[in-house]
Amino acid sequence: MKVELRIQRFNPEKDSKPHFENYAVECEPTDRVLDAILQVKGVLDGSLTLRKSCAHGICGSDGMQINGRNMLACKVLVKNLKQPIVIEPLKGFKIVKDLVVDMKSFFEKYRSVQPYLQNEDPVPEKERLQSPAERERFDDTTKCILCACCTTACPSFWSDPNYVGPAAIVQAHRFLFDSRDKAKEERLNVLDSREGVWRCRTIFNCSDACPREIDVTRAISEVKRNLLFKKL
Amino acid sequence: MIYRGKEGQWSWVLHRITGIGVLLFLLTHILDTMLVGWGPEIYNKVMSIYRHPFFKIGEVGLFAAVLYHALNGIRIILVDFWPRGTQYHRQMFYGEVILFFLAMIPVSFLMLSH
Ligand code: SF4
Ligand code: SF4
Ligand code: FES
């Protein structure tokens, strides 16, 4: 089938602002948007710049705005989309080139919630045991691949780029609700600040955008409730 | 292109608009009540403006804004405090829309026929 694409282009060396270009490529209906973009790059215009790696929805590098919603280009089939397929970079970051955005601040926020297991207790002989129920408690948030589809779909983040954002909260949630972790206080301090969870207005764009189908707003609400009732 | 959010985004946009609308009404209301300080004549004169049909429709709009804001407020409280709230936020939004119209149809009829 013929697939029409309308891709936002920006070359910082030549352009003062982004503009759209139209392309048409031949695809199988079961091809993904990523395949179509790579055809444009391979056949029509080699200068088109994007990030991708695994092409299987695992690495989280090809998050972009497709027909007005954030998705992974490698996880959506061309046959399921209205044409021309409009492709833009994630909103709220500085554009480096075409579909590549500067995610430095995103990963700084990720690091700010200390996304690693902390436990100073003496190491047990075998392992730090956890019951299936305790493991289940944070199962949903272990699925995050840091694609930034959630954070860049969030109106609170667009209006306040310092908002820590749903992705970092999801990552904090993964450790906050882990019975083996002992660094709750430090993380909660970040999340209880001005730019923390209270910026969330329960708009649900994050949950709708998450390609891993994480109930992001729920994770945020759980952190909010725990801050409110100091249950942790 | 603006972001094509779903129910959550639009419920929030409406919440903002109705919130600002009600706030603006309260401010004008404070101002017009303050006019009493200048004596009954001025007050009554200004108040008579409100009898214009435009304000009648405005009153229905005000009621609609307060009603939506209140219903959606309840929905947000449920999202925040009921552990399953985030799973049912969409259904709650549609329930809210139904309640809104159920209340608005008789109320607009009553208000406009007076
Ligand atoms: S639910 Fe909260 S974090 Fe998610 S998009 Fe809405 S405001 Fe942003
Ligand atoms: S929570 Fe979902 S949308 Fe957000 S970064 Fe993780 S995988 Fe991506
Ligand atoms: S390329 Fe890895 S998630 Fe799409």
mmCIF file of C-alpha atoms and ligand atoms in Angstrom:
data_model
loop_
_atom_site.group_PDB
_atom_site.id
_atom_site.type_symbol
_atom_site.label_atom_id
_atom_site.label_comp_id
_atom_site.label_asym_id
_atom_site.label_seq_id
_atom_site.Cartn_x
_atom_site.Cartn_y
_atom_site.Cartn_z
ATOM 1 C CA MET A 1 0.000 0.000 0.000
ATOM 2 C CA LYS A 2 1.018 3.589 -0.572
ATOM 3 C CA VAL A 3 1.784 5.427 2.660
ATOM 4 C CA GLU A 4 1.903 9.192 2.866
ATOM 5 C CA LEU A 5 3.980 10.726 5.588
ATOM 6 C CA ARG A 6 4.172 14.317 6.749
ATOM 7 C CA ILE A 7 7.315 14.664 8.794
ATOM 8 C CA GLN A 8 8.494 17.666 10.783
ATOM 9 C CA ARG A 9 12.019 18.600 9.755
ATOM 10 C CA PHE A 10 14.525 20.856 11.425
ATOM 11 C CA ASN A 11 18.169 21.309 10.605
ATOM 12 C CA PRO A 12 19.777 23.596 13.200
ATOM 13 C CA GLU A 13 22.524 24.563 10.732
ATOM 14 C CA LYS A 14 20.103 25.831 8.092
ATOM 15 C CA ASP A 15 16.603 26.361 9.468
ATOM 16 C CA SER A 16 15.394 29.023 11.848
ATOM 17 C CA LYS A 17 12.284 27.028 12.698
ATOM 18 C CA PRO A 18 10.851 23.558 12.004
ATOM 19 C CA HIS A 19 8.746 22.883 8.905
ATOM 20 C CA PHE A 20 6.881 19.908 7.437
ATOM 21 C CA GLU A 21 7.824 17.828 4.394
ATOM 22 C CA ASN A 22 5.612 15.292 2.623
ATOM 23 C CA TYR A 23 6.816 11.875 1.500
ATOM 24 C CA ALA A 24 5.188 8.825 -0.056
ATOM 25 C CA VAL A 25 6.553 5.302 0.239
ATOM 26 C CA GLU A 26 5.373 1.813 -0.638
ATOM 27 C CA CYS A 27 4.707 -0.369 2.446
ATOM 28 C CA GLU A 28 3.030 -3.571 3.550
ATOM 29 C CA PRO A 29 -0.088 -2.798 5.604
ATOM 30 C CA THR A 30 1.528 -4.699 8.464
ATOM 31 C CA ASP A 31 4.628 -2.499 8.361
ATOM 32 C CA ARG A 32 5.145 -0.215 11.294
ATOM 33 C CA VAL A 33 5.540 3.543 11.151
ATOM 34 C CA LEU A 34 9.223 3.026 11.891
ATOM 35 C CA ASP A 35 9.574 0.941 8.714
ATOM 36 C CA ALA A 36 7.948 3.709 6.703
ATOM 37 C CA ILE A 37 10.246 6.356 8.189
ATOM 38 C CA LEU A 38 13.297 4.201 7.555
ATOM 39 C CA GLN A 39 12.192 3.826 3.937
ATOM 40 C CA VAL A 40 12.047 7.585 3.617
ATOM 41 C CA LYS A 41 15.520 7.791 5.099
ATOM 42 C CA GLY A 42 16.906 4.929 3.007
ATOM 43 C CA VAL A 43 15.331 5.794 -0.338
ATOM 44 C CA LEU A 44 14.165 9.393 -0.441
ATOM 45 C CA ASP A 45 16.202 11.523 1.937
ATOM 46 C CA GLY A 46 19.184 10.207 3.843
ATOM 47 C CA SER A 47 19.442 13.354 5.923
ATOM 48 C CA LEU A 48 16.252 12.547 7.884
ATOM 49 C CA THR A 49 17.392 12.087 11.468
ATOM 50 C CA LEU A 50 15.745 9.945 14.133
ATOM 51 C CA ARG A 51 16.600 7.731 17.057
ATOM 52 C CA LYS A 52 15.833 4.042 17.061
ATOM 53 C CA SER A 53 17.525 0.896 18.126
ATOM 54 C CA CYS A 54 15.706 -2.322 18.966
ATOM 55 C CA ALA A 55 12.733 -1.781 16.638
ATOM 56 C CA HIS A 56 10.720 -4.008 18.963
ATOM 57 C CA GLY A 57 9.320 -1.710 21.622
ATOM 58 C CA ILE A 58 12.001 -2.510 24.171
ATOM 59 C CA CYS A 59 14.685 0.166 24.092
ATOM 60 C CA GLY A 60 12.384 3.176 24.215
ATOM 61 C CA SER A 61 14.354 5.297 21.775
ATOM 62 C CA ASP A 62 11.806 6.027 19.050
ATOM 63 C CA GLY A 63 9.107 7.810 21.023
ATOM 64 C CA MET A 64 7.572 10.509 18.818
ATOM 65 C CA GLN A 65 4.304 12.250 18.186
ATOM 66 C CA ILE A 66 2.334 10.341 15.552
ATOM 67 C CA ASN A 67 -0.980 11.832 14.378
ATOM 68 C CA GLY A 68 -1.050 14.008 17.468
ATOM 69 C CA ARG A 69 -0.320 11.367 20.085
ATOM 70 C CA ASN A 70 2.910 10.106 21.581
ATOM 71 C CA MET A 71 3.819 6.554 20.581
ATOM 72 C CA LEU A 72 6.769 4.364 19.712
ATOM 73 C CA ALA A 73 7.122 4.343 15.923
ATOM 74 C CA CYS A 74 8.093 0.670 16.113
ATOM 75 C CA LYS A 75 4.867 -0.313 17.863
ATOM 76 C CA VAL A 76 2.192 1.078 15.577
ATOM 77 C CA LEU A 77 1.132 -0.353 12.220
ATOM 78 C CA VAL A 78 0.643 1.950 9.231
ATOM 79 C CA LYS A 79 -2.684 0.292 8.365
ATOM 80 C CA ASN A 80 -4.161 1.478 11.655
ATOM 81 C CA LEU A 81 -3.429 5.152 11.058
ATOM 82 C CA LYS A 82 -5.140 7.930 9.170
ATOM 83 C CA GLN A 83 -3.074 9.248 6.244
ATOM 84 C CA PRO A 84 -1.040 11.331 5.778
ATOM 85 C CA ILE A 85 0.657 10.113 8.933
ATOM 86 C CA VAL A 86 1.853 13.252 10.702
ATOM 87 C CA ILE A 87 5.117 12.751 12.558
ATOM 88 C CA GLU A 88 6.612 15.238 14.992
ATOM 89 C CA PRO A 89 9.272 15.054 17.690
ATOM 90 C CA LEU A 90 8.268 14.760 21.355
ATOM 91 C CA LYS A 91 6.974 18.084 22.688
ATOM 92 C CA GLY A 92 8.646 20.065 25.456
ATOM 93 C CA PHE A 93 12.291 19.281 24.688
ATOM 94 C CA LYS A 94 14.688 21.225 22.544
ATOM 95 C CA ILE A 95 14.929 19.752 19.049
ATOM 96 C CA VAL A 96 18.451 18.633 18.192
ATOM 97 C CA LYS A 97 17.623 17.688 14.610
ATOM 98 C CA ASP A 98 14.405 16.503 12.907
ATOM 99 C CA LEU A 99 12.931 13.903 15.282
ATOM 100 C CA VAL A 100 15.820 13.854 17.746
ATOM 101 C CA VAL A 101 15.257 15.845 20.917
ATOM 102 C CA ASP A 102 17.576 16.772 23.767
ATOM 103 C CA MET A 103 16.617 14.487 26.657
ATOM 104 C CA LYS A 104 19.306 15.606 29.084
ATOM 105 C CA SER A 105 16.827 17.170 31.531
ATOM 106 C CA PHE A 106 14.635 14.072 31.318
ATOM 107 C CA PHE A 107 17.445 11.822 32.492
ATOM 108 C CA GLU A 108 18.542 14.312 35.131
ATOM 109 C CA LYS A 109 15.096 14.035 36.667
ATOM 110 C CA TYR A 110 15.274 10.276 36.354
ATOM 111 C CA ARG A 111 18.520 10.305 38.327
ATOM 112 C CA SER A 112 17.105 12.717 40.910
ATOM 113 C CA VAL A 113 14.765 10.039 42.284
ATOM 114 C CA GLN A 114 17.702 7.643 42.846
ATOM 115 C CA PRO A 115 16.357 4.838 40.682
ATOM 116 C CA TYR A 116 18.343 1.965 42.178
ATOM 117 C CA LEU A 117 17.872 -0.366 45.120
ATOM 118 C CA GLN A 118 19.355 0.950 48.349
ATOM 119 C CA ASN A 119 19.708 -1.188 51.424
ATOM 120 C CA GLU A 120 22.554 -0.935 53.918
ATOM 121 C CA ASP A 121 21.453 -3.946 55.977
ATOM 122 C CA PRO A 122 23.997 -6.769 56.132
ATOM 123 C CA VAL A 123 23.689 -8.877 53.012
ATOM 124 C CA PRO A 124 21.795 -12.091 53.817
ATOM 125 C CA GLU A 125 23.385 -15.396 52.980
ATOM 126 C CA LYS A 126 21.245 -16.075 49.911
ATOM 127 C CA GLU A 127 19.033 -13.182 48.868
ATOM 128 C CA ARG A 128 16.786 -10.431 50.180
ATOM 129 C CA LEU A 129 13.571 -12.398 50.221
ATOM 130 C CA GLN A 130 10.320 -10.934 49.074
ATOM 131 C CA SER A 131 6.862 -12.498 49.003
ATOM 132 C CA PRO A 132 4.965 -12.708 45.699
ATOM 133 C CA ALA A 133 2.511 -10.152 47.086
ATOM 134 C CA GLU A 134 5.339 -7.743 47.931
ATOM 135 C CA ARG A 135 6.744 -8.176 44.438
ATOM 136 C CA GLU A 136 3.318 -7.646 42.901
ATOM 137 C CA ARG A 137 3.019 -4.300 44.676
ATOM 138 C CA PHE A 138 5.330 -2.529 42.209
ATOM 139 C CA ASP A 139 5.071 -4.880 39.232
ATOM 140 C CA ASP A 140 3.392 -2.356 36.951
ATOM 141 C CA THR A 141 6.124 0.254 37.277
ATOM 142 C CA THR A 142 8.958 -2.211 36.560
ATOM 143 C CA LYS A 143 7.843 -2.199 32.922
ATOM 144 C CA CYS A 144 8.994 1.352 32.161
ATOM 145 C CA ILE A 145 11.486 1.719 29.283
ATOM 146 C CA LEU A 146 12.138 5.472 29.742
ATOM 147 C CA CYS A 147 10.790 6.422 26.339
ATOM 148 C CA ALA A 148 9.481 9.792 27.645
ATOM 149 C CA CYS A 149 6.156 9.395 25.813
ATOM 150 C CA CYS A 150 4.362 10.058 29.116
ATOM 151 C CA THR A 151 6.277 13.113 30.307
ATOM 152 C CA THR A 152 6.097 14.840 26.921
ATOM 153 C CA ALA A 153 2.329 14.223 26.698
ATOM 154 C CA CYS A 154 1.749 15.938 30.027
ATOM 155 C CA PRO A 155 0.282 19.476 29.955
ATOM 156 C CA SER A 156 1.770 20.113 33.400
ATOM 157 C CA PHE A 157 5.220 19.396 31.964
ATOM 158 C CA TRP A 158 4.683 21.609 28.904
ATOM 159 C CA SER A 159 3.796 24.545 31.101
ATOM 160 C CA ASP A 160 6.499 23.836 33.672
ATOM 161 C CA PRO A 161 9.605 22.143 32.233
ATOM 162 C CA ASN A 162 10.961 21.732 35.764
ATOM 163 C CA TYR A 163 8.120 19.393 36.766
ATOM 164 C CA VAL A 164 9.804 16.089 37.591
ATOM 165 C CA GLY A 165 7.279 14.398 35.293
ATOM 166 C CA PRO A 166 5.444 11.086 35.183
ATOM 167 C CA ALA A 167 8.397 8.967 34.016
ATOM 168 C CA ALA A 168 10.566 9.889 36.994
ATOM 169 C CA ILE A 169 7.629 9.312 39.345
ATOM 170 C CA VAL A 170 7.041 5.882 37.809
ATOM 171 C CA GLN A 171 10.702 5.072 38.413
ATOM 172 C CA ALA A 172 10.511 6.330 41.990
ATOM 173 C CA HIS A 173 7.338 4.291 42.534
ATOM 174 C CA ARG A 174 9.165 1.159 41.453
ATOM 175 C CA PHE A 175 11.555 1.530 44.416
ATOM 176 C CA LEU A 176 9.274 3.266 46.915
ATOM 177 C CA PHE A 177 6.947 0.287 46.971
ATOM 178 C CA ASP A 178 9.735 -2.305 46.959
ATOM 179 C CA SER A 179 9.836 -3.931 50.401
ATOM 180 C CA ARG A 180 13.625 -4.401 50.110
ATOM 181 C CA ASP A 181 14.431 -0.762 49.523
ATOM 182 C CA LYS A 182 15.412 1.538 52.365
ATOM 183 C CA ALA A 183 15.873 4.965 50.764
ATOM 184 C CA LYS A 184 12.235 6.053 50.775
ATOM 185 C CA GLU A 185 12.849 9.344 52.570
ATOM 186 C CA GLU A 186 15.268 10.757 49.969
ATOM 187 C CA ARG A 187 12.968 9.950 47.079
ATOM 188 C CA LEU A 188 9.898 11.247 48.826
ATOM 189 C CA ASN A 189 11.681 14.535 49.477
ATOM 190 C CA VAL A 190 12.118 15.033 45.742
ATOM 191 C CA LEU A 191 8.543 14.049 44.992
ATOM 192 C CA ASP A 192 7.034 16.173 47.769
ATOM 193 C CA SER A 193 8.726 19.334 46.494
ATOM 194 C CA ARG A 194 7.240 22.152 44.431
ATOM 195 C CA GLU A 195 8.157 20.405 41.200
ATOM 196 C CA GLY A 196 7.133 16.973 42.455
ATOM 197 C CA VAL A 197 3.939 14.905 42.321
ATOM 198 C CA TRP A 198 1.637 17.777 43.267
ATOM 199 C CA ARG A 199 2.103 19.291 39.795
ATOM 200 C CA CYS A 200 0.093 16.376 38.457
ATOM 201 C CA ARG A 201 -3.492 17.373 37.702
ATOM 202 C CA THR A 202 -4.677 13.832 36.879
ATOM 203 C CA ILE A 203 -5.053 14.562 33.191
ATOM 204 C CA PHE A 204 -4.224 10.965 32.177
ATOM 205 C CA ASN A 205 -2.329 11.883 28.988
ATOM 206 C CA CYS A 206 0.614 9.969 30.435
ATOM 207 C CA SER A 207 -1.333 6.743 30.987
ATOM 208 C CA ASP A 208 -2.895 7.020 27.536
ATOM 209 C CA ALA A 209 0.527 7.508 25.926
ATOM 210 C CA CYS A 210 2.525 4.826 27.731
ATOM 211 C CA PRO A 211 3.503 2.146 25.193
ATOM 212 C CA ARG A 212 4.019 -0.304 28.069
ATOM 213 C CA GLU A 213 0.474 0.256 29.244
ATOM 214 C CA ILE A 214 1.588 1.296 32.687
ATOM 215 C CA ASP A 215 -1.185 2.915 34.705
ATOM 216 C CA VAL A 216 1.020 5.953 35.208
ATOM 217 C CA THR A 217 -1.581 8.178 36.839
ATOM 218 C CA ARG A 218 -2.327 5.428 39.324
ATOM 219 C CA ALA A 219 1.350 5.181 40.307
ATOM 220 C CA ILE A 220 1.390 8.951 40.806
ATOM 221 C CA SER A 221 -1.810 8.836 42.852
ATOM 222 C CA GLU A 222 -0.325 6.122 45.052
ATOM 223 C CA VAL A 223 2.699 8.280 45.749
ATOM 224 C CA LYS A 224 0.433 11.260 46.482
ATOM 225 C CA ARG A 225 -1.682 9.238 48.890
ATOM 226 C CA ASN A 226 1.385 7.946 50.644
ATOM 227 C CA LEU A 227 2.784 11.417 51.039
ATOM 228 C CA LEU A 228 -0.555 12.571 52.419
ATOM 229 C CA PHE A 229 -1.038 9.741 54.884
ATOM 230 C CA LYS A 230 2.686 9.024 55.457
ATOM 231 C CA LYS A 231 1.996 5.361 55.090
ATOM 232 C CA LEU A 232 5.370 4.265 53.765
ATOM 233 C CA MET B 1 -0.838 20.461 15.927
ATOM 234 C CA ILE B 2 -2.164 20.382 19.459
ATOM 235 C CA TYR B 3 -1.915 17.154 21.400
ATOM 236 C CA ARG B 4 -4.786 14.768 20.706
ATOM 237 C CA GLY B 5 -5.484 13.890 24.310
ATOM 238 C CA LYS B 6 -8.490 11.823 25.281
ATOM 239 C CA GLU B 7 -11.202 12.154 27.959
ATOM 240 C CA GLY B 8 -8.712 13.002 30.686
ATOM 241 C CA GLN B 9 -7.250 15.964 28.833
ATOM 242 C CA TRP B 10 -10.611 17.396 27.791
ATOM 243 C CA SER B 11 -12.120 16.973 31.233
ATOM 244 C CA TRP B 12 -9.177 18.956 32.561
ATOM 245 C CA VAL B 13 -9.492 21.697 29.924
ATOM 246 C CA LEU B 14 -13.196 22.082 30.774
ATOM 247 C CA HIS B 15 -12.346 22.089 34.473
ATOM 248 C CA ARG B 16 -9.950 24.990 33.910
ATOM 249 C CA ILE B 17 -12.348 26.984 31.746
ATOM 250 C CA THR B 18 -15.310 26.557 34.103
ATOM 251 C CA GLY B 19 -13.053 27.334 37.069
ATOM 252 C CA ILE B 20 -11.864 30.593 35.528
ATOM 253 C CA GLY B 21 -15.428 31.429 34.452
ATOM 254 C CA VAL B 22 -16.785 31.007 37.967
ATOM 255 C CA LEU B 23 -13.874 33.007 39.379
ATOM 256 C CA LEU B 24 -14.574 35.883 36.971
ATOM 257 C CA PHE B 25 -18.225 35.804 37.978
ATOM 258 C CA LEU B 26 -17.305 35.968 41.661
ATOM 259 C CA LEU B 27 -15.053 38.966 41.024
ATOM 260 C CA THR B 28 -17.770 40.888 39.170
ATOM 261 C CA HIS B 29 -20.220 39.855 41.842
ATOM 262 C CA ILE B 30 -17.984 41.293 44.549
ATOM 263 C CA LEU B 31 -17.637 44.486 42.535
ATOM 264 C CA ASP B 32 -21.369 44.914 41.922
ATOM 265 C CA THR B 33 -22.207 44.253 45.571
ATOM 266 C CA MET B 34 -19.616 46.842 46.563
ATOM 267 C CA LEU B 35 -21.673 49.432 44.658
ATOM 268 C CA VAL B 36 -24.117 49.421 47.603
ATOM 269 C CA GLY B 37 -21.572 51.676 49.277
ATOM 270 C CA TRP B 38 -22.440 54.403 46.770
ATOM 271 C CA GLY B 39 -26.103 54.297 47.673
ATOM 272 C CA PRO B 40 -29.238 52.458 46.493
ATOM 273 C CA GLU B 41 -29.664 54.509 43.294
ATOM 274 C CA ILE B 42 -26.433 53.515 41.661
ATOM 275 C CA TYR B 43 -26.784 49.969 42.918
ATOM 276 C CA ASN B 44 -30.265 49.519 41.481
ATOM 277 C CA LYS B 45 -29.261 51.120 38.227
ATOM 278 C CA VAL B 46 -26.365 48.771 37.717
ATOM 279 C CA MET B 47 -28.424 45.807 38.883
ATOM 280 C CA SER B 48 -31.047 46.530 36.233
ATOM 281 C CA ILE B 49 -28.474 45.725 33.580
ATOM 282 C CA TYR B 50 -28.653 42.148 34.761
ATOM 283 C CA ARG B 51 -32.250 41.904 33.599
ATOM 284 C CA HIS B 52 -31.078 41.947 29.988
ATOM 285 C CA PRO B 53 -31.732 38.555 28.249
ATOM 286 C CA PHE B 54 -27.999 38.209 27.692
ATOM 287 C CA PHE B 55 -27.500 37.825 31.421
ATOM 288 C CA LYS B 56 -30.322 35.323 31.667
ATOM 289 C CA ILE B 57 -28.426 33.043 29.342
ATOM 290 C CA GLY B 58 -25.287 33.948 31.239
ATOM 291 C CA GLU B 59 -26.904 32.723 34.449
ATOM 292 C CA VAL B 60 -27.654 29.365 32.873
ATOM 293 C CA GLY B 61 -24.027 29.294 31.743
ATOM 294 C CA LEU B 62 -22.896 30.076 35.263
ATOM 295 C CA PHE B 63 -25.009 27.267 36.652
ATOM 296 C CA ALA B 64 -23.582 24.914 34.019
ATOM 297 C CA ALA B 65 -20.022 25.944 34.893
ATOM 298 C CA VAL B 66 -20.544 25.438 38.624
ATOM 299 C CA LEU B 67 -22.273 22.109 38.004
ATOM 300 C CA TYR B 68 -19.536 20.782 35.718
ATOM 301 C CA HIS B 69 -16.792 21.996 38.028
ATOM 302 C CA ALA B 70 -18.467 20.327 41.009
ATOM 303 C CA LEU B 71 -19.113 17.017 39.252
ATOM 304 C CA ASN B 72 -15.622 16.849 37.801
ATOM 305 C CA GLY B 73 -14.229 17.818 41.193
ATOM 306 C CA ILE B 74 -15.902 14.740 42.659
ATOM 307 C CA ARG B 75 -14.383 12.674 39.857
ATOM 308 C CA ILE B 76 -10.901 14.042 40.629
ATOM 309 C CA ILE B 77 -11.379 13.302 44.334
ATOM 310 C CA LEU B 78 -12.289 9.729 43.433
ATOM 311 C CA VAL B 79 -9.262 9.446 41.124
ATOM 312 C CA ASP B 80 -7.040 10.680 43.934
ATOM 313 C CA PHE B 81 -8.481 8.779 46.871
ATOM 314 C CA TRP B 82 -10.251 5.679 45.574
ATOM 315 C CA PRO B 83 -7.508 3.168 44.755
ATOM 316 C CA ARG B 84 -9.303 1.962 41.608
ATOM 317 C CA GLY B 85 -10.226 5.467 40.543
ATOM 318 C CA THR B 86 -7.595 5.702 37.815
ATOM 319 C CA GLN B 87 -8.953 2.550 36.167
ATOM 320 C CA TYR B 88 -12.463 3.949 35.919
ATOM 321 C CA HIS B 89 -11.741 7.625 35.249
ATOM 322 C CA ARG B 90 -13.157 7.363 31.717
ATOM 323 C CA GLN B 91 -16.402 5.751 32.850
ATOM 324 C CA MET B 92 -16.674 8.317 35.619
ATOM 325 C CA PHE B 93 -16.269 11.074 33.044
ATOM 326 C CA TYR B 94 -19.128 9.719 30.939
ATOM 327 C CA GLY B 95 -21.258 9.271 34.046
ATOM 328 C CA GLU B 96 -20.515 12.875 34.877
ATOM 329 C CA VAL B 97 -21.588 14.030 31.401
ATOM 330 C CA ILE B 98 -24.875 12.113 31.731
ATOM 331 C CA LEU B 99 -25.567 13.595 35.184
ATOM 332 C CA PHE B 100 -24.683 17.017 33.829
ATOM 333 C CA PHE B 101 -27.309 16.841 31.093
ATOM 334 C CA LEU B 102 -29.894 15.227 33.345
ATOM 335 C CA ALA B 103 -29.593 18.226 35.647
ATOM 336 C CA MET B 104 -29.102 20.879 32.977
ATOM 337 C CA ILE B 105 -32.194 20.140 30.876
ATOM 338 C CA PRO B 106 -34.815 20.823 33.585
ATOM 339 C CA VAL B 107 -32.747 23.571 35.204
ATOM 340 C CA SER B 108 -32.261 25.556 31.974
ATOM 341 C CA PHE B 109 -35.965 25.144 31.273
ATOM 342 C CA LEU B 110 -36.894 26.482 34.715
ATOM 343 C CA MET B 111 -34.374 29.309 34.628
ATOM 344 C CA LEU B 112 -35.208 30.518 31.122
ATOM 345 C CA SER B 113 -38.990 30.304 31.505
ATOM 346 C CA HIS B 114 -38.992 32.561 34.575
HETATM 347 S S1 SF4 C 1 -1.845 12.425 34.979
HETATM 348 FE FE1 SF4 C 1 -0.419 13.887 35.865
HETATM 349 S S2 SF4 C 1 1.571 13.311 35.109
HETATM 350 FE FE2 SF4 C 1 0.052 12.285 33.824
HETATM 351 S S3 SF4 C 1 -0.217 13.644 32.097
HETATM 352 FE FE3 SF4 C 1 -1.678 14.167 33.641
HETATM 353 S S4 SF4 C 1 -0.808 15.813 34.852
HETATM 354 FE FE4 SF4 C 1 0.800 14.823 33.690
HETATM 355 S S1 SF4 C 2 6.113 5.230 32.019
HETATM 356 FE FE1 SF4 C 2 5.632 4.436 29.986
HETATM 357 S S2 SF4 C 2 5.594 6.250 28.691
HETATM 358 FE FE2 SF4 C 2 6.645 6.827 30.547
HETATM 359 S S3 SF4 C 2 8.787 6.561 30.108
HETATM 360 FE FE3 SF4 C 2 8.051 4.680 31.065
HETATM 361 S S4 SF4 C 2 7.476 3.352 29.373
HETATM 362 FE FE4 SF4 C 2 7.655 5.415 28.553
HETATM 363 S S1 FES C 3 13.219 1.263 18.495
HETATM 364 FE FE1 FES C 3 13.391 0.460 20.477
HETATM 365 S S2 FES C 3 11.471 0.949 21.315
HETATM 366 FE FE2 FES C 3 11.182 1.486 19.250
#
